[in-house]
Short mmCIF file of C-alpha atoms in Angstrom, two decimals:
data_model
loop_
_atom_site.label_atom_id
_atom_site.label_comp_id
_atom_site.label_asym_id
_atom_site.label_seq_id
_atom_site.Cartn_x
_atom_site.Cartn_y
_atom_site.Cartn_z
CA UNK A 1411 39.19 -60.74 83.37
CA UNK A 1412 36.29 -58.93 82.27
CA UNK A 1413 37.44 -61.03 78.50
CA UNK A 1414 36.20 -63.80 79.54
CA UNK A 1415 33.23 -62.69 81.26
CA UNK A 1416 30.19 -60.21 80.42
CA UNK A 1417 28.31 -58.00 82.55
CA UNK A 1418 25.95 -59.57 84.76
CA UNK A 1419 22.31 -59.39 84.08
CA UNK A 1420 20.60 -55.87 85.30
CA UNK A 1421 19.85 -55.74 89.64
CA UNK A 1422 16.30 -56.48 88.74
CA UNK A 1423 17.21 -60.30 87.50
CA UNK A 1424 19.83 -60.74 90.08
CA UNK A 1425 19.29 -62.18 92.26
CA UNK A 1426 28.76 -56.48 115.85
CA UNK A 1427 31.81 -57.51 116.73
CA UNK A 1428 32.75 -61.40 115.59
CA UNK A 1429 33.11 -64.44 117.18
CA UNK A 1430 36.16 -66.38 115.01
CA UNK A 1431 38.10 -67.77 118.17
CA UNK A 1432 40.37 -70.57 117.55
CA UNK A 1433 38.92 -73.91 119.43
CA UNK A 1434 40.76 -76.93 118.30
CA UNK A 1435 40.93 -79.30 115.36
CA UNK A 1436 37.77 -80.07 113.25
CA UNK A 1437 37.28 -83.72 115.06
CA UNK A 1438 37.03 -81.50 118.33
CA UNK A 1439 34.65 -78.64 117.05
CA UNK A 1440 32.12 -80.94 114.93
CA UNK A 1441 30.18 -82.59 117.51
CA UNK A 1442 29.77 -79.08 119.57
CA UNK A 1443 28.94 -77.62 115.86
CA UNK A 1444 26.45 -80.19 116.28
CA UNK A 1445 25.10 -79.85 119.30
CA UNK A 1446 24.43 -76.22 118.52
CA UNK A 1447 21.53 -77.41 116.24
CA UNK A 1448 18.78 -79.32 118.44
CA UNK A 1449 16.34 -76.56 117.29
CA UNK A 1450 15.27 -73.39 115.37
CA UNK A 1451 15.41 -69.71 116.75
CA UNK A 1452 18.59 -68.57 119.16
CA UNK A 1453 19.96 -72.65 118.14
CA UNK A 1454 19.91 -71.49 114.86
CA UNK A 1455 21.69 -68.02 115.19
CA UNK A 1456 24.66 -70.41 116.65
CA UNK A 1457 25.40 -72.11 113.98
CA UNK A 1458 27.16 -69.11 111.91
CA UNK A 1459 29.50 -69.38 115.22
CA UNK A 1460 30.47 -72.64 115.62
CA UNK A 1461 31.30 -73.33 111.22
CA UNK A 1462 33.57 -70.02 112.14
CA UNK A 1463 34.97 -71.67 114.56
CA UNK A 1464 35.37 -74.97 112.45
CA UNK A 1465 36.78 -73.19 109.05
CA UNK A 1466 39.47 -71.63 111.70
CA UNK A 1467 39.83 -74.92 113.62
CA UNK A 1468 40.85 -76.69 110.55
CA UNK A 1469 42.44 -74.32 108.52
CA UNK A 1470 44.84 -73.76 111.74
CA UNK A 1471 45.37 -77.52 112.24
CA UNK A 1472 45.88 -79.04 108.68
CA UNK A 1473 48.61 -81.53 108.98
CA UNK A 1474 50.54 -80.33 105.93
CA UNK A 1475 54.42 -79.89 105.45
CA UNK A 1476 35.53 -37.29 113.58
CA UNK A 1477 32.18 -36.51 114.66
CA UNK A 1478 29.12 -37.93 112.90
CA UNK A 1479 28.23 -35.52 110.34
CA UNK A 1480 25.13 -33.95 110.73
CA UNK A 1481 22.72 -34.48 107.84
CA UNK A 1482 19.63 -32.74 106.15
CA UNK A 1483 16.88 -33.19 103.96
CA UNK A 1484 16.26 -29.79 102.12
CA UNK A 1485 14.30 -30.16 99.37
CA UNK A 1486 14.15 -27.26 96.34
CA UNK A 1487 10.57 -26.80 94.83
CA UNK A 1488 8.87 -29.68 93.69
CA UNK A 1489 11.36 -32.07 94.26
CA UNK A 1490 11.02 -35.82 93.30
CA UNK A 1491 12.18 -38.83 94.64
CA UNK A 1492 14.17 -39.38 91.57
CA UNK A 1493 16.51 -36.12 92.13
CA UNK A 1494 18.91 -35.89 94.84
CA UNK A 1495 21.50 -33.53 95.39
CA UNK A 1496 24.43 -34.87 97.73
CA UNK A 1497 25.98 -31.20 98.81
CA UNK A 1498 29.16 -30.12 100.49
CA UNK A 1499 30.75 -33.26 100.54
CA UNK A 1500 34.44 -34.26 99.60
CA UNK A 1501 34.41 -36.54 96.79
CA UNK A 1502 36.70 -39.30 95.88
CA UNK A 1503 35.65 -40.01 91.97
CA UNK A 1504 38.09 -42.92 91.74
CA UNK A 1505 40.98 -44.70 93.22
CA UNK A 1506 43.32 -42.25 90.98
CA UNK A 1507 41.57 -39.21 90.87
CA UNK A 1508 42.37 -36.75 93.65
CA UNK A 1509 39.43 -36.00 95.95
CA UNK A 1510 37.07 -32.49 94.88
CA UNK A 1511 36.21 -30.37 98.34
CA UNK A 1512 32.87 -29.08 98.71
CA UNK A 1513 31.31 -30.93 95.99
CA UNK A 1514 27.89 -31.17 94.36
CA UNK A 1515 26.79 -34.39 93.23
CA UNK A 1516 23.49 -34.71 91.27
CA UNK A 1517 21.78 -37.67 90.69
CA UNK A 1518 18.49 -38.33 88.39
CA UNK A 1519 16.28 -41.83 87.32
CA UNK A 1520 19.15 -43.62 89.43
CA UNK A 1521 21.94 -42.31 87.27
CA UNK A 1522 24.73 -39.71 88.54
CA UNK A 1523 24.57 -36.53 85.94
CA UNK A 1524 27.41 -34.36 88.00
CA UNK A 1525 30.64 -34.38 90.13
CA UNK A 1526 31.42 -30.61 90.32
CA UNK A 1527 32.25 -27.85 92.89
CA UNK A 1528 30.20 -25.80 94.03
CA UNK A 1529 31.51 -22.95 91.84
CA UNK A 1530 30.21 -25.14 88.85
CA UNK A 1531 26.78 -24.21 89.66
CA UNK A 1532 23.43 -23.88 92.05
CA UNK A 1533 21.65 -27.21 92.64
CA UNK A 1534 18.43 -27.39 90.29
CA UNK A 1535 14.93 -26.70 91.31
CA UNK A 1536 13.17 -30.13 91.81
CA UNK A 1537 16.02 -31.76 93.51
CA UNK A 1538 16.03 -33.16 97.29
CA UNK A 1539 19.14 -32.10 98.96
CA UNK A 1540 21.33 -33.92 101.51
CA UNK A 1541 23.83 -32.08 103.15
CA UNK A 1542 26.48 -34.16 104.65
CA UNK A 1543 29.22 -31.83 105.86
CA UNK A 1544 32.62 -32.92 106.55
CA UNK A 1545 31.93 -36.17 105.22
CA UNK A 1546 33.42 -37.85 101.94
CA UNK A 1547 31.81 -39.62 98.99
CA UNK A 1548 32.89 -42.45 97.47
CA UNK A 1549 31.61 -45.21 95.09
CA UNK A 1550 28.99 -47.59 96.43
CA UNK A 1551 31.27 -50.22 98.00
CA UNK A 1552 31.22 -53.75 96.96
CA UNK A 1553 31.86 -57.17 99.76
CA UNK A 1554 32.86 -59.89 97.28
CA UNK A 1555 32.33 -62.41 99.64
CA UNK A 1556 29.82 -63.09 102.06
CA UNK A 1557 26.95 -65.65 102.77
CA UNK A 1558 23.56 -65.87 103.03
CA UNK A 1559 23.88 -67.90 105.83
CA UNK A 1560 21.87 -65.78 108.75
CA UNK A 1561 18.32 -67.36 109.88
CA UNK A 1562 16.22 -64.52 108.66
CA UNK A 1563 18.11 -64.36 105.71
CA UNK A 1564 17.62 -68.15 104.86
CA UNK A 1565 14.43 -67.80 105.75
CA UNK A 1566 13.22 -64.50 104.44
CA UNK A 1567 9.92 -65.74 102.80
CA UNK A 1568 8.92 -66.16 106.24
CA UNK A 1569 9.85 -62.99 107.72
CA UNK A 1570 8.19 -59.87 108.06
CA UNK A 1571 9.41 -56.47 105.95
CA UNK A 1572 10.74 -54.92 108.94
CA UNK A 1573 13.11 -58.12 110.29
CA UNK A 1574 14.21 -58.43 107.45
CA UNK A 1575 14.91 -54.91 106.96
CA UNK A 1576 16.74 -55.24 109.98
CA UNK A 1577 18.68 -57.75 109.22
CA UNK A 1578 20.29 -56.02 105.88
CA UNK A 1579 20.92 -52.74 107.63
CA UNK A 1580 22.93 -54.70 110.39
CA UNK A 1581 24.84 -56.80 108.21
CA UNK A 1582 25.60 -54.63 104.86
CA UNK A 1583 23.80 -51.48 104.09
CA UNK A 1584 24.90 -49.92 107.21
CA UNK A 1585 28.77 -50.39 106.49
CA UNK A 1586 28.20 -49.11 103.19
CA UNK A 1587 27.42 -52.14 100.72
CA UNK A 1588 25.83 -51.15 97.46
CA UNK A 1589 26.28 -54.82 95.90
CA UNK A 1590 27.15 -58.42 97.55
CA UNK A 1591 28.06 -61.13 96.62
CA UNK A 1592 26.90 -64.13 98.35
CA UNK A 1593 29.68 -67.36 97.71
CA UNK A 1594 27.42 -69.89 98.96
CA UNK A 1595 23.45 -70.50 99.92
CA UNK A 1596 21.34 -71.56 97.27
CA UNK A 1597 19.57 -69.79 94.07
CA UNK A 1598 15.93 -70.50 96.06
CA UNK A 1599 17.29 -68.59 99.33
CA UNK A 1600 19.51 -66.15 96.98
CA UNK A 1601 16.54 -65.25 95.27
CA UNK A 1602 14.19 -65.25 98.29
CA UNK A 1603 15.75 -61.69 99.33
CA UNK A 1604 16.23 -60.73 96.44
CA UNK A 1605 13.38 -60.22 94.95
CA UNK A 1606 12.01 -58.50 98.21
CA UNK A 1607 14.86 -55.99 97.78
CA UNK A 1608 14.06 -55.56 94.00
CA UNK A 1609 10.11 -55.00 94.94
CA UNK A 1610 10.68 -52.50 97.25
CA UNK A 1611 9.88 -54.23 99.90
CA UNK A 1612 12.80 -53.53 102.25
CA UNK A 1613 16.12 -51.26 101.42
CA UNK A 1614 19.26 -52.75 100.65
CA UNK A 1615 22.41 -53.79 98.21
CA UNK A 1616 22.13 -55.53 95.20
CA UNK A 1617 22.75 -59.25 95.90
CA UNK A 1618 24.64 -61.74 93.27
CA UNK A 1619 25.01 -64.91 94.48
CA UNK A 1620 26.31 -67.85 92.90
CA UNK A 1621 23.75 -70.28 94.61
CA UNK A 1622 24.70 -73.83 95.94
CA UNK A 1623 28.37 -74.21 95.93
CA UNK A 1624 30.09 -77.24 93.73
CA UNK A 1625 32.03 -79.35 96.11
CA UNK A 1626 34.45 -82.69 95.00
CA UNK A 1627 32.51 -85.81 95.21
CA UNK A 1628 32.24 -86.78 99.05
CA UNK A 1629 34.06 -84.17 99.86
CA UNK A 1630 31.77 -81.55 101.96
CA UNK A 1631 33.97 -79.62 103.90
CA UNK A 1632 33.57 -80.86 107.67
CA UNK A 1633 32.51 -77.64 108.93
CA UNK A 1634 29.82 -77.29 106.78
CA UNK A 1635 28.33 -80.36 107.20
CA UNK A 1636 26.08 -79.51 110.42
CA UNK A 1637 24.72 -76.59 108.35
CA UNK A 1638 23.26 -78.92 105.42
CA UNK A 1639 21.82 -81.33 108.39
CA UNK A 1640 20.20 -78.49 110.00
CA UNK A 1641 18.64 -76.24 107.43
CA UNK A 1642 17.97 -79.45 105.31
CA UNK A 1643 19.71 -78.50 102.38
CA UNK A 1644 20.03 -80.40 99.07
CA UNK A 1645 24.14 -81.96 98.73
CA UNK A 1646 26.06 -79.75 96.64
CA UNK A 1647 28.89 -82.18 96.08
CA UNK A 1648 29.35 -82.78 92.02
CA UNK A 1649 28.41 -86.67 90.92
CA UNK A 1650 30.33 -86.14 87.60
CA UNK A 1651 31.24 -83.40 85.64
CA UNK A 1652 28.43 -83.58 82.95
CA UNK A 1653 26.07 -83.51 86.29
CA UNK A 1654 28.16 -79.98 87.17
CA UNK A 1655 28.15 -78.84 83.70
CA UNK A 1656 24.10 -79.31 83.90
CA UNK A 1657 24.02 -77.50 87.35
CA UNK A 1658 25.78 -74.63 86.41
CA UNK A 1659 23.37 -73.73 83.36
CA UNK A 1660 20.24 -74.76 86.05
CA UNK A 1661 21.88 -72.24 88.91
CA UNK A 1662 22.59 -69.67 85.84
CA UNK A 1663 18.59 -69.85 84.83
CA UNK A 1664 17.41 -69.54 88.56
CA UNK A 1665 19.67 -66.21 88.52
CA UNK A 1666 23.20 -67.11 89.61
CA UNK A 1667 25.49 -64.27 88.80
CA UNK A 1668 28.96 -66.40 89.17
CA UNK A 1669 30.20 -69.90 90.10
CA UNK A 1670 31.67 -71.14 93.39
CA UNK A 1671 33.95 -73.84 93.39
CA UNK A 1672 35.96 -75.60 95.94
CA UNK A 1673 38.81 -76.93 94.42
CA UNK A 1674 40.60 -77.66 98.19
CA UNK A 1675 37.94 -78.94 100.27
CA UNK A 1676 38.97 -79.58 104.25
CA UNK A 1677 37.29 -82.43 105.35
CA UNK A 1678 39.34 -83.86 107.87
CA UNK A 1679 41.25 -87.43 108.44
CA UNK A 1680 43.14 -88.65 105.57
CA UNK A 1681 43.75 -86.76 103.97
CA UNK A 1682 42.41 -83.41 105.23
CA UNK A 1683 41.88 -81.57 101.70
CA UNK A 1684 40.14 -83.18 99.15
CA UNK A 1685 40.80 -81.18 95.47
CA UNK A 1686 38.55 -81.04 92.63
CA UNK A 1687 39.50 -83.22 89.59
CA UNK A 1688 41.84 -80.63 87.03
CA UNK A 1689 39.11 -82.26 83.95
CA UNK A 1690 36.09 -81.30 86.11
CA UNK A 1691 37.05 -77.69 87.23
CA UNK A 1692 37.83 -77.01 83.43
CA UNK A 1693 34.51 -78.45 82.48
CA UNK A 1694 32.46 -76.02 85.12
CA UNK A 1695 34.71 -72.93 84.15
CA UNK A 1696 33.95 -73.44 80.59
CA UNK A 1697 30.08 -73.78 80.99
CA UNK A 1698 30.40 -70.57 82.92
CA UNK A 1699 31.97 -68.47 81.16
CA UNK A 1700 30.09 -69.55 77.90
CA UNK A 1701 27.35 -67.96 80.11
CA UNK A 1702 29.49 -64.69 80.80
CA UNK A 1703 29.76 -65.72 84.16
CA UNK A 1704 32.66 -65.90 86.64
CA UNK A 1705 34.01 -68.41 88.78
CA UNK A 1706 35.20 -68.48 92.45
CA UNK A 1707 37.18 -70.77 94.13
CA UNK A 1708 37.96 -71.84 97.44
CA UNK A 1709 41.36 -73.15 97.55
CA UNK A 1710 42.80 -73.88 100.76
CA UNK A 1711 46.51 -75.13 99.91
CA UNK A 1712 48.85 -74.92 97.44
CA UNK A 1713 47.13 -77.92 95.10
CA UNK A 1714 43.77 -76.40 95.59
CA UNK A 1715 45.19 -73.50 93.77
CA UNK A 1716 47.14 -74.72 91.31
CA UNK A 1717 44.47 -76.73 89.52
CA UNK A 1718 42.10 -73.38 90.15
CA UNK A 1719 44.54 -71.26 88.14
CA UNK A 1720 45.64 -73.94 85.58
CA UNK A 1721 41.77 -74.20 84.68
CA UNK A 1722 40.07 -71.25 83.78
CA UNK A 1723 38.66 -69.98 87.35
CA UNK A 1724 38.58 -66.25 87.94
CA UNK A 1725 39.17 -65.18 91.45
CA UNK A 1726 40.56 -66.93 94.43
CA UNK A 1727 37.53 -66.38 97.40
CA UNK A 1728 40.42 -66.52 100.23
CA UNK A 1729 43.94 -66.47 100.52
CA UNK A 1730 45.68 -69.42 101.19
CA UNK A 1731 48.70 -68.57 103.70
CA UNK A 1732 48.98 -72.05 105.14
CA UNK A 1733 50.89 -72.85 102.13
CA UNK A 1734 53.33 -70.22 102.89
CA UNK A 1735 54.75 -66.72 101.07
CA UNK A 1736 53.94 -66.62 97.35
CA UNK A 1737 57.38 -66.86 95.31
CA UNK A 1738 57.75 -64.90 92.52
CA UNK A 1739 56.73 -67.50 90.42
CA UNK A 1740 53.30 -67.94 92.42
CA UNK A 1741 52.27 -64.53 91.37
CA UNK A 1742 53.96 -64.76 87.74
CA UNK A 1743 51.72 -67.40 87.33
CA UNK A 1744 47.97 -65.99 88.86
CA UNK A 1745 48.90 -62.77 86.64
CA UNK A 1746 49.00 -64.85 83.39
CA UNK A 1747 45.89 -66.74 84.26
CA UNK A 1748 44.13 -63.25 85.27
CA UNK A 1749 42.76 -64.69 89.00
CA UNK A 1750 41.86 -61.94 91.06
CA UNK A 1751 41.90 -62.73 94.90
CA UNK A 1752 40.10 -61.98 97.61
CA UNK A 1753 42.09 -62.44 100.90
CA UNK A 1754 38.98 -62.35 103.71
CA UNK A 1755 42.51 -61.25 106.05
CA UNK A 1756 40.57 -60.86 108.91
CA UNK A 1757 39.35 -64.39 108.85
CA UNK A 1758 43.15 -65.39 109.45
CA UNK A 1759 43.98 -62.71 111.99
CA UNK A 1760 41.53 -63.99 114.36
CA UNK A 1761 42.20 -67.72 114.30
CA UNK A 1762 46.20 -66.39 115.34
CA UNK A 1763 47.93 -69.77 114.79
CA UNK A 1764 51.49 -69.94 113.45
CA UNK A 1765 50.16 -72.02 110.76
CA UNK A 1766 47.41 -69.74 109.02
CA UNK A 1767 49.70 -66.56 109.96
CA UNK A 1768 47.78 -63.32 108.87
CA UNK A 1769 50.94 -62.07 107.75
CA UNK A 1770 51.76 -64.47 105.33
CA UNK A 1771 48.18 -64.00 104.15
CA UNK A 1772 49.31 -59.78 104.01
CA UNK A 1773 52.54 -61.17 101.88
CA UNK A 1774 50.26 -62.86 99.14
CA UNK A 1775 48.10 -60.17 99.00
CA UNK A 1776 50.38 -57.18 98.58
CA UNK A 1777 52.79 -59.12 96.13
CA UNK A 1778 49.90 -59.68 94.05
CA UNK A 1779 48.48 -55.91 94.03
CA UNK A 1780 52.22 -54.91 93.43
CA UNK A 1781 52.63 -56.99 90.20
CA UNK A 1782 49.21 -55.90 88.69
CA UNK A 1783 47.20 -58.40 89.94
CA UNK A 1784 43.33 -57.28 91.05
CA UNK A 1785 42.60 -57.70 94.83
CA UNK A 1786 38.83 -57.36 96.52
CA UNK A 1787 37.56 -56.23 99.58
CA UNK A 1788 35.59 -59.74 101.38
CA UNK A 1789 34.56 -60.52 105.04
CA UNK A 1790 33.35 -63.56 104.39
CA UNK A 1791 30.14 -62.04 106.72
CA UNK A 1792 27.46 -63.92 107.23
CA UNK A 1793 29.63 -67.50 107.51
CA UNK A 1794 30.71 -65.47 110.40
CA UNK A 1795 29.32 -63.03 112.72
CA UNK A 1796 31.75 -60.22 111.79
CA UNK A 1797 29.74 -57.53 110.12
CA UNK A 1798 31.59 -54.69 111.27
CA UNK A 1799 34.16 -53.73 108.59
CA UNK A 1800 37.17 -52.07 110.50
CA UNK A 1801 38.97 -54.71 110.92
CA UNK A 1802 39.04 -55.81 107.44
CA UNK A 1803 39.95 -52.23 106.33
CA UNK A 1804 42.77 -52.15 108.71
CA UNK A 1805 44.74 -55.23 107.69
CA UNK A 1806 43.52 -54.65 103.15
CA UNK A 1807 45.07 -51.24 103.64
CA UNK A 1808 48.18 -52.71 105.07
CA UNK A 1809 48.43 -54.95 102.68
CA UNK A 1810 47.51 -52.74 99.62
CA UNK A 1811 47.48 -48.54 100.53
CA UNK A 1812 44.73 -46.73 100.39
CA UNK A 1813 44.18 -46.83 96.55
CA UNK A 1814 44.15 -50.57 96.61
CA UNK A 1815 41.99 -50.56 99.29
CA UNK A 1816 39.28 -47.84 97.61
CA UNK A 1817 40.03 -49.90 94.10
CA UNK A 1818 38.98 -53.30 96.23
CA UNK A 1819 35.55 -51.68 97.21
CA UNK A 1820 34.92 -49.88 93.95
CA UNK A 1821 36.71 -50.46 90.66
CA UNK A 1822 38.31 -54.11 90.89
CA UNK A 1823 34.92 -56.17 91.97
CA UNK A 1824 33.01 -53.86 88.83
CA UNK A 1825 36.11 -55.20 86.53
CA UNK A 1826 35.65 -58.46 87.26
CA UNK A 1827 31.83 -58.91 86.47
CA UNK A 1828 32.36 -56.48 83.39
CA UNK A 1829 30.52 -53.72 84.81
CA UNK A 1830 33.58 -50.96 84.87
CA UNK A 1831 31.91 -48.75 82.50
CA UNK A 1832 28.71 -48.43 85.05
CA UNK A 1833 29.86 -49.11 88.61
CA UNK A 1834 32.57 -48.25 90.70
CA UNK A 1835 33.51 -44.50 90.00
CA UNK A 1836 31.33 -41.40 90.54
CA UNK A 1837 31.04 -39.80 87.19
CA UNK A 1838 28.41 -38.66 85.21
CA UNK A 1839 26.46 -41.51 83.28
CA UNK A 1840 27.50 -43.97 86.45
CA UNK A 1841 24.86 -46.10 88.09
CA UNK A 1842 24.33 -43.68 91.72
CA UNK A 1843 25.42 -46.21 93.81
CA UNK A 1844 27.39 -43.96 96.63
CA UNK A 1845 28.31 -43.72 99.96
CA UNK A 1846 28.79 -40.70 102.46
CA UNK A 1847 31.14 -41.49 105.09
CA UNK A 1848 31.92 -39.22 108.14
CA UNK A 1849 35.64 -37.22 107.73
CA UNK A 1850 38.10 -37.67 105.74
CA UNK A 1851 39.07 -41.72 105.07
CA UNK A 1852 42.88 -40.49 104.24
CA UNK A 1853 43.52 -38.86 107.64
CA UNK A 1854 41.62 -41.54 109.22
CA UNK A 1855 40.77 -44.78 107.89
CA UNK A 1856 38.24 -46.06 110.46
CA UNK A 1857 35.85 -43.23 108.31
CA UNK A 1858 35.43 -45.92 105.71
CA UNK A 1859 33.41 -48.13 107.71
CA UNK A 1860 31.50 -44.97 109.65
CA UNK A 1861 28.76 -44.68 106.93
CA UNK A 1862 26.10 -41.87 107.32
CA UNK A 1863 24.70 -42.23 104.17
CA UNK A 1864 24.05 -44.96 100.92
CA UNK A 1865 22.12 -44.79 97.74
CA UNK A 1866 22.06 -47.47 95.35
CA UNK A 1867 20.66 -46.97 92.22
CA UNK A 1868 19.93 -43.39 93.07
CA UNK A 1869 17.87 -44.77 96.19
CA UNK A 1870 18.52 -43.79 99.37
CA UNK A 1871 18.62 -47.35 101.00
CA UNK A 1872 20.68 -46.10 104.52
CA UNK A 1873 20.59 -43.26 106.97
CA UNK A 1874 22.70 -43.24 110.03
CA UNK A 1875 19.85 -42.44 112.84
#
């Protein structure tokens, strides 16, 4: 995948518990989407409820056949921001290395320079030490699919350093997010928190975004609707596909680091998916990758994602169980087109309806990480209020072991934007993007979303309290 693409441009360019219930068909939830926007403030914070409860809605009713480990901040002489020592930590370098006990990691000018024992050597003079003990390291992890869809995230120009620092250590820094990738706001919004993360403003992951979504002509998906109305957003459906072509180099100069395409959009009645044209979804693939960027789409059923994979896109953003079990053939095919997936499981599990079964979602997922095929980690966050990871780690490592799972956060997401040789593993000349999490994550997975510690970039960005 990383063929067709390049590695994105460097961070500086680049731009609790959920409420997913299932509530009835689409023509049921949009008016009550609606009437969850008759003002700004707590109105607003609603809305990220009620299109979660529309995407399940519809999806569901498509009428087709340890103990926190205890940290310090030693410092040897004259130490600079710029040198940290992580100390007496258990390191996991990659998903196939084994894990190092009682490891020193040391990391200068935001690059990590060792991942040793102990016995390897003292830390320098000059260094500032954090001592997590009992806890494990592992590369920064990456969500490959959220949305900048929160108020004070939309809205960030007009917020104050500390709400929105709030906001990102809620949401992603806290569960151990080095980079994001937002699948749908806008380059203007994308680029609003960006660059107050890149100033040093507030703390927090690396953002990538691939701005306004491309959508089939009249075909905005029906939950999504409301949101446009409310926040007054500019239409993102495609008027031809020389207009698309255009947009993707205009989102690509305002900073977009990928493409987001919905080539199965639900919009209810007859039919209930629209699909994007096979000409046009070639066209917008091409323009991106010319660019070195990827492309996402949304595909929904089993037409939406046989005109993604027959024209050029990159990774699926969802699964798509309502079509059923992927036949050998399915995954035959998504290997020789090189489409990663990202299965957003969790999303399915909650809407529980015998037509979007989780499982069958699990099915896809494993029997494409079993043939070769890359799978990320994605919560889809911020479209809904699920920030807290465990549920997603639960049902990926069921799907995909524990490797798959670590190569979902780490490894696979670097691959697929061509950054494998500077993200994803901790090795010397790796950007320091890590995370310390409390015990050990193979004796007890719900570690991985018990963070204590992040640095991205060699920047301590989160400390558990």
């Amino acid at each position: 995948m990383a063929s067709r693409t390049g590695p994105v441009a460097g961070d500086a360019q680049q731009h609790d518990g959920g409420d997913r219930c299932f509530v009835g068909r689409a023509a049921e939830v949009y008016p009550a989407a609606r009437s969850d926007m008759v003002g700004a403030g707590d109105a607003a914070m609603t809305t990220n409820r009620s299109f979660a409860r529309a995407l399940i809605a519809v999806l569901a009713g498509l009428s087709l056949a340890g103990p926190a480990a205890a940290q310090s901040g030693a410092t040897t002489a004259s130490a600079t921001p710029d040198r940290i020592a992580v100390v007496g930590v258990r390191a996991f370098p990659s998903p196939e290395a084994a894990p190092i006990e009682d490891v020193v990691i040391l990391i200068e000018d935001g690059v990590i320079t060792r991942v040793s024992g102990r016995e390897a050597g003292p830390v320098p003079e000059a260094y500032q030490v954090l001592e997590t003990p009992g806890g494990s390291a592992l590369a920064g992890f990456w969500n490959s699919h959220i949305h900048l869809t929160r108020p004070v995230l939309m809205t960030a120009s007009e917020q104050t350093d500390a709400a929105l620092q709030a906001e990102l250590d809620n949401d992603f820094t806290r569960w151990g997010f080095t980079t994001i990738l937002d699948l749908a706001s806008t380059t203007a919004i994308a680029k609003g928190v960006s660059d107050r993360i890149e100033e040093g403003r507030v703390r927090g992951p690396r953002l990538l975004s691939v701005g306004a979504p491309f959508y089939p002509p009249g075909a905005t998906p029906v939950y999504a609707r409301p949101f446009y109305e409310a926040f007054g957003l500019p239409s993102a459906e495609i008027v031809s596909a020389d207009e698309a072509v255009a947009r993707v180099a205009d989102q690509i100069d305002g900073g977009a680091a990928a493409v987001k395409l919905f080539t199965g959009s639900i919009v209810g009645g007859d039919p209930d998916v629209v699909h994007m044209e096979a000409a046009t979804v070639r066209a917008i693939t091409d323009a991106a990758h010319r660019r070195g960027r990827p492309v996402f789409a949304h595909p929904t059923d089993r037409a939406g994602l046989d005109v993604a994979i027959r024209n050029g896109v990159d990774v699926l953003a969802h699964s798509a169980p309502i079509m059923g079990p992927w036949s050998d053939a399915d995954v035959r095919a998504l290997l020789a087109a090189d489409v990663a997936l990202v299965p957003t499981l969790a999303l399915f599990e909650e809407a529980a309806d015998p037509r979007t079964p989780v499982q069958t979602a699990i099915q896809q997922t494993r029997a494409l990480y079993a043939a070769g095929g890359r799978v990320l980690f994605g919560t889809d966050a911020g479209f809904t209020d699920a920030f807290d990871t465990s549920s997603e780690m639960r049902l990926m490592y069921e799907a995909v072991g524990w490797r798959g799972l670590l190569a979902s956060l780490t490894t696979a997401p670097a691959a697929v934007v061509g950054e494998e040789a500077r993200r994803g593993r901790l090795a010397p000349g790796m950007v320091a993007d890590l995370v310390v999490v409390t015990g050990d994550p193979t004796a007890d997975l719900g570690a991985l979303s018990d963070v204590v510690l992040v640095i991205r970039a060699g920047k301590v960005v989160y400390r558990r309290p």
